[in-house]
Short mmCIF file of C-alpha atoms in Angstrom, two decimals:
data_model
loop_
_atom_site.label_atom_id
_atom_site.label_comp_id
_atom_site.label_asym_id
_atom_site.label_seq_id
_atom_site.Cartn_x
_atom_site.Cartn_y
_atom_site.Cartn_z
CA UNK A 1 112.60 -64.90 -39.88
CA UNK A 2 110.21 -62.10 -40.87
CA UNK A 3 106.61 -62.90 -41.62
CA UNK A 4 105.84 -63.09 -45.38
CA UNK A 5 103.78 -60.24 -46.81
CA UNK A 6 100.28 -61.45 -47.60
CA UNK A 7 98.52 -60.60 -50.83
CA UNK A 8 95.07 -59.14 -50.20
CA UNK A 9 91.92 -60.83 -51.47
CA UNK A 10 88.97 -58.62 -52.40
CA UNK A 11 85.43 -59.49 -53.43
CA UNK A 12 82.10 -57.71 -53.74
CA UNK A 13 78.73 -58.47 -52.16
CA UNK A 14 75.72 -57.25 -54.14
CA UNK A 15 73.82 -55.48 -51.34
CA UNK A 16 70.78 -57.35 -50.17
CA UNK A 17 67.75 -56.99 -47.97
CA UNK A 18 69.04 -55.20 -44.91
CA UNK A 19 69.48 -51.66 -43.69
CA UNK A 20 73.06 -51.45 -44.98
CA UNK A 21 71.52 -50.84 -48.38
CA UNK A 22 70.05 -47.35 -48.73
CA UNK A 23 67.55 -47.97 -51.50
CA UNK A 24 66.14 -44.46 -51.04
CA UNK A 25 69.48 -42.81 -51.91
CA UNK A 26 69.11 -40.73 -55.11
CA UNK A 27 72.06 -42.66 -56.59
CA UNK A 28 70.47 -46.07 -55.92
CA UNK A 29 69.22 -48.13 -58.83
CA UNK A 30 67.21 -51.30 -59.27
CA UNK A 31 67.89 -54.41 -57.21
CA UNK A 32 65.99 -56.57 -59.68
CA UNK A 33 66.95 -55.45 -63.19
CA UNK A 34 69.88 -57.29 -64.72
CA UNK A 35 71.66 -54.06 -65.68
CA UNK A 36 72.35 -53.47 -61.96
CA UNK A 37 73.93 -56.90 -61.47
CA UNK A 38 75.93 -56.53 -64.69
CA UNK A 39 77.28 -53.09 -63.76
CA UNK A 40 78.25 -54.32 -60.30
CA UNK A 41 79.99 -57.48 -61.55
CA UNK A 42 81.82 -55.68 -64.36
CA UNK A 43 83.11 -53.06 -61.90
CA UNK A 44 84.37 -55.81 -59.58
CA UNK A 45 86.01 -57.58 -62.51
CA UNK A 46 87.64 -54.32 -63.68
CA UNK A 47 89.14 -54.08 -60.19
CA UNK A 48 90.41 -57.70 -60.47
CA UNK A 49 88.28 -58.85 -57.51
CA UNK A 50 88.16 -62.57 -56.78
CA UNK A 51 84.38 -62.89 -57.00
CA UNK A 52 80.94 -61.34 -56.69
CA UNK A 53 78.71 -62.68 -53.93
CA UNK A 54 74.94 -63.07 -53.77
CA UNK A 55 73.11 -63.69 -50.50
CA UNK A 56 69.81 -65.52 -50.24
CA UNK A 57 66.40 -64.87 -48.76
CA UNK A 58 63.78 -67.57 -49.05
CA UNK A 59 60.79 -65.64 -47.72
CA UNK A 60 59.80 -61.98 -47.41
CA UNK A 61 60.52 -60.75 -43.91
CA UNK A 62 57.60 -59.68 -41.76
CA UNK A 63 57.17 -57.69 -38.58
CA UNK A 64 53.96 -57.33 -36.64
CA UNK A 65 52.21 -59.35 -39.31
CA UNK A 66 53.18 -56.94 -42.11
CA UNK A 67 55.84 -57.18 -44.82
CA UNK A 68 58.98 -55.39 -43.60
CA UNK A 69 59.55 -52.83 -46.36
CA UNK A 70 62.00 -50.38 -44.76
CA UNK A 71 64.78 -52.48 -46.32
CA UNK A 72 64.90 -53.68 -49.92
CA UNK A 73 62.11 -56.23 -50.42
CA UNK A 74 62.54 -59.20 -52.73
CA UNK A 75 65.35 -60.48 -54.89
CA UNK A 76 65.65 -62.69 -57.98
CA UNK A 77 66.83 -66.29 -58.04
CA UNK A 78 70.56 -66.73 -57.41
CA UNK A 79 71.32 -69.29 -60.13
CA UNK A 80 69.46 -67.29 -62.78
CA UNK A 81 71.41 -64.13 -61.99
CA UNK A 82 74.81 -65.86 -61.79
CA UNK A 83 74.22 -67.73 -65.05
CA UNK A 84 73.39 -64.44 -66.76
CA UNK A 85 76.51 -62.81 -65.25
CA UNK A 86 78.63 -65.66 -66.59
CA UNK A 87 77.71 -64.51 -70.08
CA UNK A 88 78.77 -60.87 -69.60
CA UNK A 89 81.97 -61.41 -67.57
CA UNK A 90 85.11 -63.40 -68.29
CA UNK A 91 87.23 -63.89 -65.20
CA UNK A 92 85.49 -62.93 -61.98
CA UNK A 93 84.18 -65.70 -59.70
CA UNK A 94 80.44 -66.18 -59.17
CA UNK A 95 79.44 -67.08 -55.61
CA UNK A 96 75.87 -67.99 -54.71
CA UNK A 97 74.28 -68.65 -51.34
CA UNK A 98 72.15 -71.79 -51.38
CA UNK A 99 70.42 -73.27 -48.34
CA UNK A 100 71.10 -76.87 -47.35
CA UNK A 101 67.91 -77.14 -45.29
CA UNK A 102 65.23 -76.58 -47.92
CA UNK A 103 66.93 -77.97 -51.05
CA UNK A 104 68.01 -81.42 -52.26
CA UNK A 105 71.63 -82.43 -53.06
CA UNK A 106 70.95 -83.69 -56.59
CA UNK A 107 69.24 -80.47 -57.64
CA UNK A 108 71.86 -78.17 -56.10
CA UNK A 109 74.84 -80.21 -57.37
CA UNK A 110 73.36 -80.15 -60.88
CA UNK A 111 72.87 -76.37 -60.75
CA UNK A 112 76.39 -75.63 -59.47
CA UNK A 113 78.04 -78.06 -61.90
CA UNK A 114 76.12 -76.37 -64.71
CA UNK A 115 77.17 -72.90 -63.52
CA UNK A 116 80.79 -74.05 -63.36
CA UNK A 117 80.54 -75.22 -66.98
CA UNK A 118 78.80 -72.05 -68.17
CA UNK A 119 81.40 -69.82 -66.48
CA UNK A 120 84.44 -71.94 -67.40
CA UNK A 121 85.34 -72.65 -63.77
CA UNK A 122 84.15 -69.67 -61.75
CA UNK A 123 81.39 -71.12 -59.55
CA UNK A 124 81.30 -71.05 -55.74
CA UNK A 125 78.67 -72.21 -53.26
CA UNK A 126 78.05 -70.49 -49.95
CA UNK A 127 76.50 -73.31 -47.90
CA UNK A 128 74.04 -71.93 -45.35
CA UNK A 129 71.57 -73.56 -43.00
CA UNK A 130 68.16 -72.63 -41.67
CA UNK A 131 65.73 -74.13 -39.21
CA UNK A 132 62.95 -71.61 -38.64
CA UNK A 133 59.42 -72.76 -39.34
CA UNK A 134 58.45 -69.38 -40.80
CA UNK A 135 60.83 -69.81 -43.76
CA UNK A 136 60.01 -73.50 -43.94
CA UNK A 137 56.35 -72.75 -44.65
CA UNK A 138 57.40 -71.79 -48.18
CA UNK A 139 58.63 -75.33 -48.83
CA UNK A 140 57.14 -78.75 -49.32
CA UNK A 141 58.32 -80.15 -46.01
CA UNK A 142 57.73 -77.01 -44.00
CA UNK A 143 59.82 -76.03 -40.97
CA UNK A 144 60.49 -79.58 -39.96
CA UNK A 145 64.20 -79.36 -39.07
CA UNK A 146 65.21 -79.03 -35.45
CA UNK A 147 67.81 -76.29 -34.88
CA UNK A 148 70.35 -78.75 -33.48
CA UNK A 149 70.12 -80.82 -36.68
CA UNK A 150 70.76 -78.08 -39.22
CA UNK A 151 74.53 -78.60 -39.46
CA UNK A 152 74.11 -82.35 -39.38
CA UNK A 153 71.97 -82.07 -42.52
CA UNK A 154 74.40 -79.53 -44.04
CA UNK A 155 77.29 -81.92 -43.46
CA UNK A 156 75.59 -84.86 -45.16
CA UNK A 157 74.17 -82.57 -47.87
CA UNK A 158 77.65 -81.40 -48.83
CA UNK A 159 79.12 -84.89 -48.65
CA UNK A 160 76.35 -86.13 -50.96
CA UNK A 161 76.85 -83.24 -53.39
CA UNK A 162 80.57 -84.03 -53.55
CA UNK A 163 79.77 -87.63 -54.39
CA UNK A 164 77.62 -86.38 -57.26
CA UNK A 165 80.28 -83.94 -58.51
CA UNK A 166 82.83 -86.78 -58.44
CA UNK A 167 80.57 -89.39 -60.03
CA UNK A 168 82.00 -88.69 -63.48
CA UNK A 169 85.58 -88.93 -62.30
CA UNK A 170 87.50 -91.27 -64.57
CA UNK A 171 84.79 -91.37 -67.19
CA UNK A 172 85.72 -89.54 -70.37
CA UNK A 173 83.49 -88.12 -73.04
CA UNK A 174 84.86 -89.53 -76.31
CA UNK A 175 82.22 -88.14 -78.72
CA UNK A 176 83.92 -90.07 -81.53
CA UNK A 177 81.86 -89.27 -84.61
CA UNK A 178 83.38 -92.05 -86.70
CA UNK A 179 82.82 -94.90 -84.23
CA UNK A 180 79.64 -93.47 -82.76
CA UNK A 181 81.01 -93.89 -79.20
CA UNK A 182 80.10 -90.96 -76.96
CA UNK A 183 81.18 -92.18 -73.49
CA UNK A 184 84.27 -94.24 -72.78
CA UNK A 185 82.52 -96.00 -69.91
CA UNK A 186 78.79 -96.63 -69.56
CA UNK A 187 78.99 -96.19 -65.75
CA UNK A 188 79.38 -92.41 -65.96
CA UNK A 189 77.48 -90.54 -63.28
CA UNK A 190 76.57 -93.60 -61.23
CA UNK A 191 75.97 -92.78 -57.57
CA UNK A 192 74.39 -94.21 -54.46
CA UNK A 193 73.95 -92.47 -51.11
CA UNK A 194 72.00 -93.57 -48.05
CA UNK A 195 71.92 -91.88 -44.63
CA UNK A 196 69.32 -90.45 -42.22
CA UNK A 197 68.74 -87.41 -44.45
CA UNK A 198 69.14 -88.68 -48.00
CA UNK A 199 68.27 -92.00 -49.61
CA UNK A 200 69.12 -91.57 -53.29
CA UNK A 201 70.76 -93.47 -56.14
CA UNK A 202 70.93 -93.20 -59.89
CA UNK A 203 73.04 -91.26 -62.37
CA UNK A 204 74.23 -87.68 -62.16
CA UNK A 205 73.69 -86.05 -65.55
CA UNK A 206 76.28 -83.24 -65.59
CA UNK A 207 79.83 -84.23 -66.58
CA UNK A 208 82.78 -83.12 -64.44
CA UNK A 209 82.99 -79.32 -64.51
CA UNK A 210 86.18 -77.25 -64.96
CA UNK A 211 86.81 -76.91 -61.20
CA UNK A 212 85.68 -80.44 -60.43
CA UNK A 213 83.81 -79.07 -57.45
CA UNK A 214 82.74 -75.47 -56.88
CA UNK A 215 84.62 -73.47 -54.27
CA UNK A 216 82.83 -73.94 -50.92
CA UNK A 217 82.00 -71.02 -48.60
CA UNK A 218 80.61 -71.10 -45.09
CA UNK A 219 78.94 -68.13 -43.39
CA UNK A 220 77.86 -69.21 -39.89
CA UNK A 221 79.57 -67.95 -36.72
CA UNK A 222 78.46 -70.59 -34.21
CA UNK A 223 80.83 -73.23 -32.88
CA UNK A 224 79.20 -75.81 -35.17
CA UNK A 225 79.53 -73.43 -38.12
CA UNK A 226 83.22 -72.87 -37.44
CA UNK A 227 83.79 -76.61 -37.21
CA UNK A 228 81.93 -77.15 -40.46
CA UNK A 229 84.14 -74.56 -42.14
CA UNK A 230 87.32 -76.11 -40.76
CA UNK A 231 86.26 -79.52 -42.07
CA UNK A 232 84.89 -78.63 -45.47
CA UNK A 233 85.02 -75.00 -46.61
CA UNK A 234 87.52 -73.22 -48.84
CA UNK A 235 86.60 -69.78 -47.50
CA UNK A 236 84.50 -68.16 -44.78
CA UNK A 237 82.16 -65.23 -45.37
CA UNK A 238 82.65 -63.76 -41.91
CA UNK A 239 81.33 -60.79 -39.95
CA UNK A 240 84.36 -59.75 -37.87
CA UNK A 241 85.87 -56.86 -39.83
CA UNK A 242 87.61 -55.09 -36.93
CA UNK A 243 91.13 -55.84 -35.64
CA UNK A 244 90.68 -57.66 -32.31
CA UNK A 245 87.49 -59.64 -33.04
CA UNK A 246 88.89 -60.41 -36.49
CA UNK A 247 92.13 -61.77 -35.05
CA UNK A 248 90.25 -63.83 -32.46
CA UNK A 249 88.01 -65.39 -35.11
CA UNK A 250 90.90 -65.93 -37.54
CA UNK A 251 93.00 -67.68 -34.89
CA UNK A 252 90.13 -69.81 -33.62
CA UNK A 253 89.09 -71.13 -37.03
CA UNK A 254 92.59 -71.76 -38.37
CA UNK A 255 93.62 -73.69 -35.24
CA UNK A 256 90.83 -76.19 -36.00
CA UNK A 257 92.23 -77.11 -39.44
CA UNK A 258 94.92 -79.68 -38.47
CA UNK A 259 92.18 -81.85 -36.96
CA UNK A 260 90.97 -82.42 -40.54
CA UNK A 261 94.41 -82.75 -42.11
CA UNK A 262 94.31 -79.22 -43.48
CA UNK A 263 96.70 -76.27 -43.36
CA UNK A 264 96.00 -72.53 -42.79
CA UNK A 265 96.38 -71.95 -46.52
CA UNK A 266 93.43 -74.28 -47.23
CA UNK A 267 90.83 -71.91 -45.74
CA UNK A 268 90.54 -68.16 -46.37
CA UNK A 269 88.88 -65.81 -43.88
CA UNK A 270 86.99 -63.09 -45.76
CA UNK A 271 84.77 -60.88 -43.57
CA UNK A 272 82.07 -58.66 -45.02
CA UNK A 273 83.11 -55.01 -44.83
CA UNK A 274 81.53 -51.68 -45.65
CA UNK A 275 83.36 -48.50 -46.55
CA UNK A 276 82.83 -44.76 -46.80
CA UNK A 277 85.31 -43.05 -49.11
CA UNK A 278 86.04 -39.32 -49.24
CA UNK A 279 88.64 -36.98 -50.72
CA UNK A 280 89.95 -36.50 -47.18
CA UNK A 281 89.55 -38.38 -43.90
CA UNK A 282 87.49 -35.50 -42.50
CA UNK A 283 85.15 -35.51 -45.50
CA UNK A 284 84.73 -39.28 -45.23
CA UNK A 285 83.95 -39.05 -41.50
CA UNK A 286 81.28 -36.44 -42.19
CA UNK A 287 79.81 -38.53 -44.99
CA UNK A 288 79.83 -41.62 -42.78
CA UNK A 289 77.52 -39.88 -40.30
CA UNK A 290 75.10 -39.05 -43.11
CA UNK A 291 75.18 -42.64 -44.37
CA UNK A 292 74.48 -44.07 -40.92
CA UNK A 293 71.49 -41.78 -40.43
CA UNK A 294 70.20 -42.88 -43.84
CA UNK A 295 70.70 -46.53 -42.88
CA UNK A 296 68.93 -46.07 -39.53
CA UNK A 297 66.00 -43.74 -40.10
CA UNK A 298 63.64 -42.93 -37.24
CA UNK A 299 61.24 -45.60 -38.49
CA UNK A 300 64.03 -48.17 -38.77
CA UNK A 301 65.23 -47.40 -35.24
CA UNK A 302 61.76 -48.06 -33.83
CA UNK A 303 61.43 -51.29 -35.84
CA UNK A 304 64.83 -52.47 -34.61
CA UNK A 305 63.79 -51.79 -31.02
CA UNK A 306 60.51 -53.66 -31.57
CA UNK A 307 62.51 -56.73 -32.62
CA UNK A 308 64.05 -56.82 -29.14
CA UNK A 309 61.09 -55.54 -27.14
CA UNK A 310 58.78 -57.90 -29.06
CA UNK A 311 55.90 -55.44 -28.89
CA UNK A 312 54.45 -52.53 -30.89
CA UNK A 313 56.48 -49.39 -30.11
CA UNK A 314 55.14 -47.25 -32.95
CA UNK A 315 53.88 -44.62 -30.50
CA UNK A 316 57.40 -43.91 -29.25
CA UNK A 317 59.55 -41.01 -30.48
CA UNK A 318 62.79 -42.28 -32.09
CA UNK A 319 64.50 -39.15 -30.80
CA UNK A 320 63.27 -39.84 -27.28
CA UNK A 321 64.30 -42.25 -24.50
CA UNK A 322 63.93 -46.03 -24.42
CA UNK A 323 60.58 -47.47 -23.25
CA UNK A 324 60.16 -47.98 -19.52
CA UNK A 325 58.08 -51.10 -20.15
CA UNK A 326 60.01 -54.37 -20.40
CA UNK A 327 60.15 -56.59 -23.51
CA UNK A 328 57.34 -59.09 -24.00
CA UNK A 329 58.75 -62.56 -23.40
CA UNK A 330 55.41 -64.36 -23.40
CA UNK A 331 55.03 -65.32 -27.05
CA UNK A 332 56.64 -65.80 -30.45
CA UNK A 333 58.77 -63.06 -31.95
CA UNK A 334 56.86 -60.37 -33.84
CA UNK A 335 59.79 -60.34 -36.27
CA UNK A 336 59.82 -63.17 -38.81
CA UNK A 337 62.60 -64.29 -41.15
CA UNK A 338 65.62 -62.66 -39.50
CA UNK A 339 68.50 -64.84 -38.31
CA UNK A 340 69.50 -62.00 -35.97
CA UNK A 341 66.43 -62.67 -33.84
CA UNK A 342 68.41 -65.46 -32.20
CA UNK A 343 70.49 -62.78 -30.46
CA UNK A 344 67.43 -61.94 -28.36
CA UNK A 345 66.87 -65.19 -26.53
CA UNK A 346 67.22 -63.34 -23.21
CA UNK A 347 65.33 -60.18 -24.07
CA UNK A 348 65.28 -58.80 -20.53
CA UNK A 349 69.07 -59.04 -20.21
CA UNK A 350 69.68 -57.40 -23.60
CA UNK A 351 67.17 -54.63 -22.83
CA UNK A 352 68.98 -53.96 -19.55
CA UNK A 353 72.22 -53.66 -21.52
CA UNK A 354 70.55 -51.23 -23.95
CA UNK A 355 69.27 -49.08 -21.09
CA UNK A 356 72.66 -48.94 -19.41
CA UNK A 357 74.36 -47.92 -22.66
CA UNK A 358 71.73 -45.28 -23.48
CA UNK A 359 71.85 -43.81 -19.96
CA UNK A 360 75.65 -43.72 -19.80
CA UNK A 361 75.94 -41.85 -23.11
CA UNK A 362 72.66 -39.94 -23.08
CA UNK A 363 71.46 -41.60 -26.28
CA UNK A 364 68.01 -41.46 -27.85
CA UNK A 365 66.42 -44.57 -29.36
CA UNK A 366 67.74 -43.70 -32.82
CA UNK A 367 71.21 -42.80 -31.58
CA UNK A 368 71.40 -46.04 -29.63
CA UNK A 369 70.32 -48.14 -32.61
CA UNK A 370 72.90 -46.41 -34.81
CA UNK A 371 75.57 -47.44 -32.32
CA UNK A 372 74.25 -50.95 -31.79
CA UNK A 373 73.97 -51.72 -35.52
CA UNK A 374 77.18 -50.10 -36.67
CA UNK A 375 78.14 -51.46 -40.08
CA UNK A 376 80.94 -49.18 -41.26
CA UNK A 377 84.30 -50.95 -41.43
CA UNK A 378 86.57 -48.59 -43.36
CA UNK A 379 86.20 -44.80 -43.37
CA UNK A 380 88.65 -42.34 -44.91
CA UNK A 381 90.46 -41.20 -48.00
CA UNK A 382 91.59 -43.75 -50.57
CA UNK A 383 95.06 -43.81 -49.01
CA UNK A 384 93.65 -44.29 -45.51
CA UNK A 385 91.31 -47.12 -46.53
CA UNK A 386 94.06 -48.90 -48.48
CA UNK A 387 96.30 -48.69 -45.42
CA UNK A 388 93.53 -49.89 -43.05
CA UNK A 389 92.80 -52.94 -45.20
CA UNK A 390 96.45 -53.82 -45.64
CA UNK A 391 97.24 -53.49 -41.93
CA UNK A 392 94.35 -55.75 -40.92
CA UNK A 393 95.30 -58.42 -43.46
CA UNK A 394 98.97 -58.35 -42.47
CA UNK A 395 97.91 -58.58 -38.78
CA UNK A 396 95.95 -61.78 -39.53
CA UNK A 397 92.56 -60.26 -38.80
CA UNK A 398 91.53 -61.55 -42.25
CA UNK A 399 92.89 -62.76 -45.58
CA UNK A 400 90.87 -60.09 -47.37
CA UNK A 401 87.41 -58.54 -47.42
CA UNK A 402 84.08 -58.90 -49.18
CA UNK A 403 83.01 -55.30 -49.73
CA UNK A 404 79.38 -54.28 -49.32
CA UNK A 405 78.66 -50.77 -50.65
CA UNK A 406 75.58 -48.99 -49.33
CA UNK A 407 74.36 -48.04 -52.82
CA UNK A 408 73.60 -50.33 -55.73
CA UNK A 409 74.86 -50.67 -58.40
CA UNK A 410 77.41 -47.82 -58.54
CA UNK A 411 78.62 -47.88 -54.94
CA UNK A 412 81.68 -49.94 -55.81
CA UNK A 413 82.93 -47.68 -58.60
CA UNK A 414 84.97 -45.21 -56.51
CA UNK A 415 86.64 -48.01 -54.57
CA UNK A 416 87.67 -49.71 -57.82
CA UNK A 417 88.99 -46.48 -59.31
CA UNK A 418 90.73 -44.99 -56.27
CA UNK A 419 91.60 -47.59 -53.60
CA UNK A 420 92.54 -50.57 -55.77
CA UNK A 421 95.29 -48.70 -57.70
CA UNK A 422 96.95 -47.74 -54.41
CA UNK A 423 97.00 -51.35 -53.21
CA UNK A 424 98.41 -52.39 -56.60
CA UNK A 425 101.13 -49.73 -56.44
CA UNK A 426 102.09 -50.97 -52.97
CA UNK A 427 102.40 -54.53 -54.28
CA UNK A 428 99.67 -55.83 -51.97
CA UNK A 429 97.13 -56.68 -54.66
CA UNK A 430 97.20 -58.26 -58.10
CA UNK A 431 97.63 -56.09 -61.19
CA UNK A 432 95.80 -58.70 -63.28
CA UNK A 433 94.29 -62.15 -62.98
CA UNK A 434 96.90 -64.87 -63.10
CA UNK A 435 94.47 -67.72 -63.76
CA UNK A 436 91.04 -68.31 -65.20
CA UNK A 437 89.20 -70.19 -62.44
CA UNK A 438 88.04 -68.96 -59.06
CA UNK A 439 90.19 -71.57 -57.34
CA UNK A 440 93.20 -70.00 -59.05
CA UNK A 441 92.15 -66.48 -58.00
CA UNK A 442 91.93 -67.64 -54.38
CA UNK A 443 95.19 -69.61 -54.54
CA UNK A 444 93.41 -72.83 -53.63
CA UNK A 445 94.58 -75.10 -56.42
CA UNK A 446 92.46 -77.92 -57.81
CA UNK A 447 89.80 -79.63 -55.71
CA UNK A 448 91.35 -82.57 -53.91
CA UNK A 449 89.02 -85.42 -54.77
CA UNK A 450 91.20 -88.05 -53.17
CA UNK A 451 90.75 -86.53 -49.72
CA UNK A 452 87.88 -87.66 -47.55
CA UNK A 453 84.87 -85.34 -47.77
CA UNK A 454 83.38 -83.84 -44.64
CA UNK A 455 84.15 -86.40 -41.93
CA UNK A 456 80.96 -87.99 -40.66
CA UNK A 457 80.01 -86.46 -37.34
CA UNK A 458 82.53 -83.64 -37.67
CA UNK A 459 80.16 -80.96 -36.51
CA UNK A 460 77.80 -82.84 -34.21
#
């Protein structure tokens, strides 16, 4: 029996605070003004994408004690932006990243239930964790959470939020003007939850929303993160956009699902992916080189190297060789607020790897950092990119991709106008929305409230 042809899922990530986004590009617009978000979301909706995605940053990044301003600095509140987008769009899903370490379940459940009502069933929550004290300083309890406890809190946070979402289940709003009866049962919204992280009870004040529960995303790549996704998520915002690592990740996560009574269709794998589109493959390849050099300027290359070397390297020439001095392993990281810093726990070993790669290929600091931070997934003409995406999805490297253009807000326009029609003509992508909710776009069906929520201890 031949393998069924998979339909491709596509979504769009509003570029955030990293070097993928070239804010200095002449075509770049505001990352704060609502017009930028509206243009981006309307373009994605015109292309029949499943959803738009917003990341989160809870503190301005710093390096060497200074605000890191080579990338975009600052971004508005996720719920405010998504609520505003709900008013200017009709069908596209609205996915927001909200941290389970520095928030409280009641507050977050109330915000997502409200967004689901305002958007008529288009809300999704990307559940992320954090443990670093630097970010925690911005919050009432500070950086109190041990790293090994972050998914334990996330697990109980999500289970508690689900209890709140479901607390209106079975209670109907009558709003009978003649009898004066508003609720059919006075117990609506009653909840009680007690565990090591949360000790709360009372009444949830948002009635059941159109999706019942928002769609749940997970974005971590650790073993605990993968287990959390297998137990509780509807989709993964992944980072493996190439064939072999994508297939390895896809296979690993989907094999974990039966343990939780779930099937491969219950969890979508959607890696982030960038693209460079040209009239021809050769033109796109040439443009891709220009984009990479814009993403990794000489200053950015030095700053990237400082994050590993953990010392001031501003005197070094980005077009010159790597420093002969070893990384400083004596103190805290000079880079604050980047999850990627965890890659450098053995700085000496990684520096040795950098030196070997630079020596073998004759690379300067900037050339090496361009290679080490490569972020371009699809490069070519519209026909080539459509084929690349389709082949990867059919090969089970992903179920689709969350596209991250390097320019905001117009960087998605050409993809919508030139690549999407080709996928539609080939029958690999929807010609129009078939439903109204995000769950319907993703083929997930209604939230199963009768199933057990995240099993206690699933990710410990």
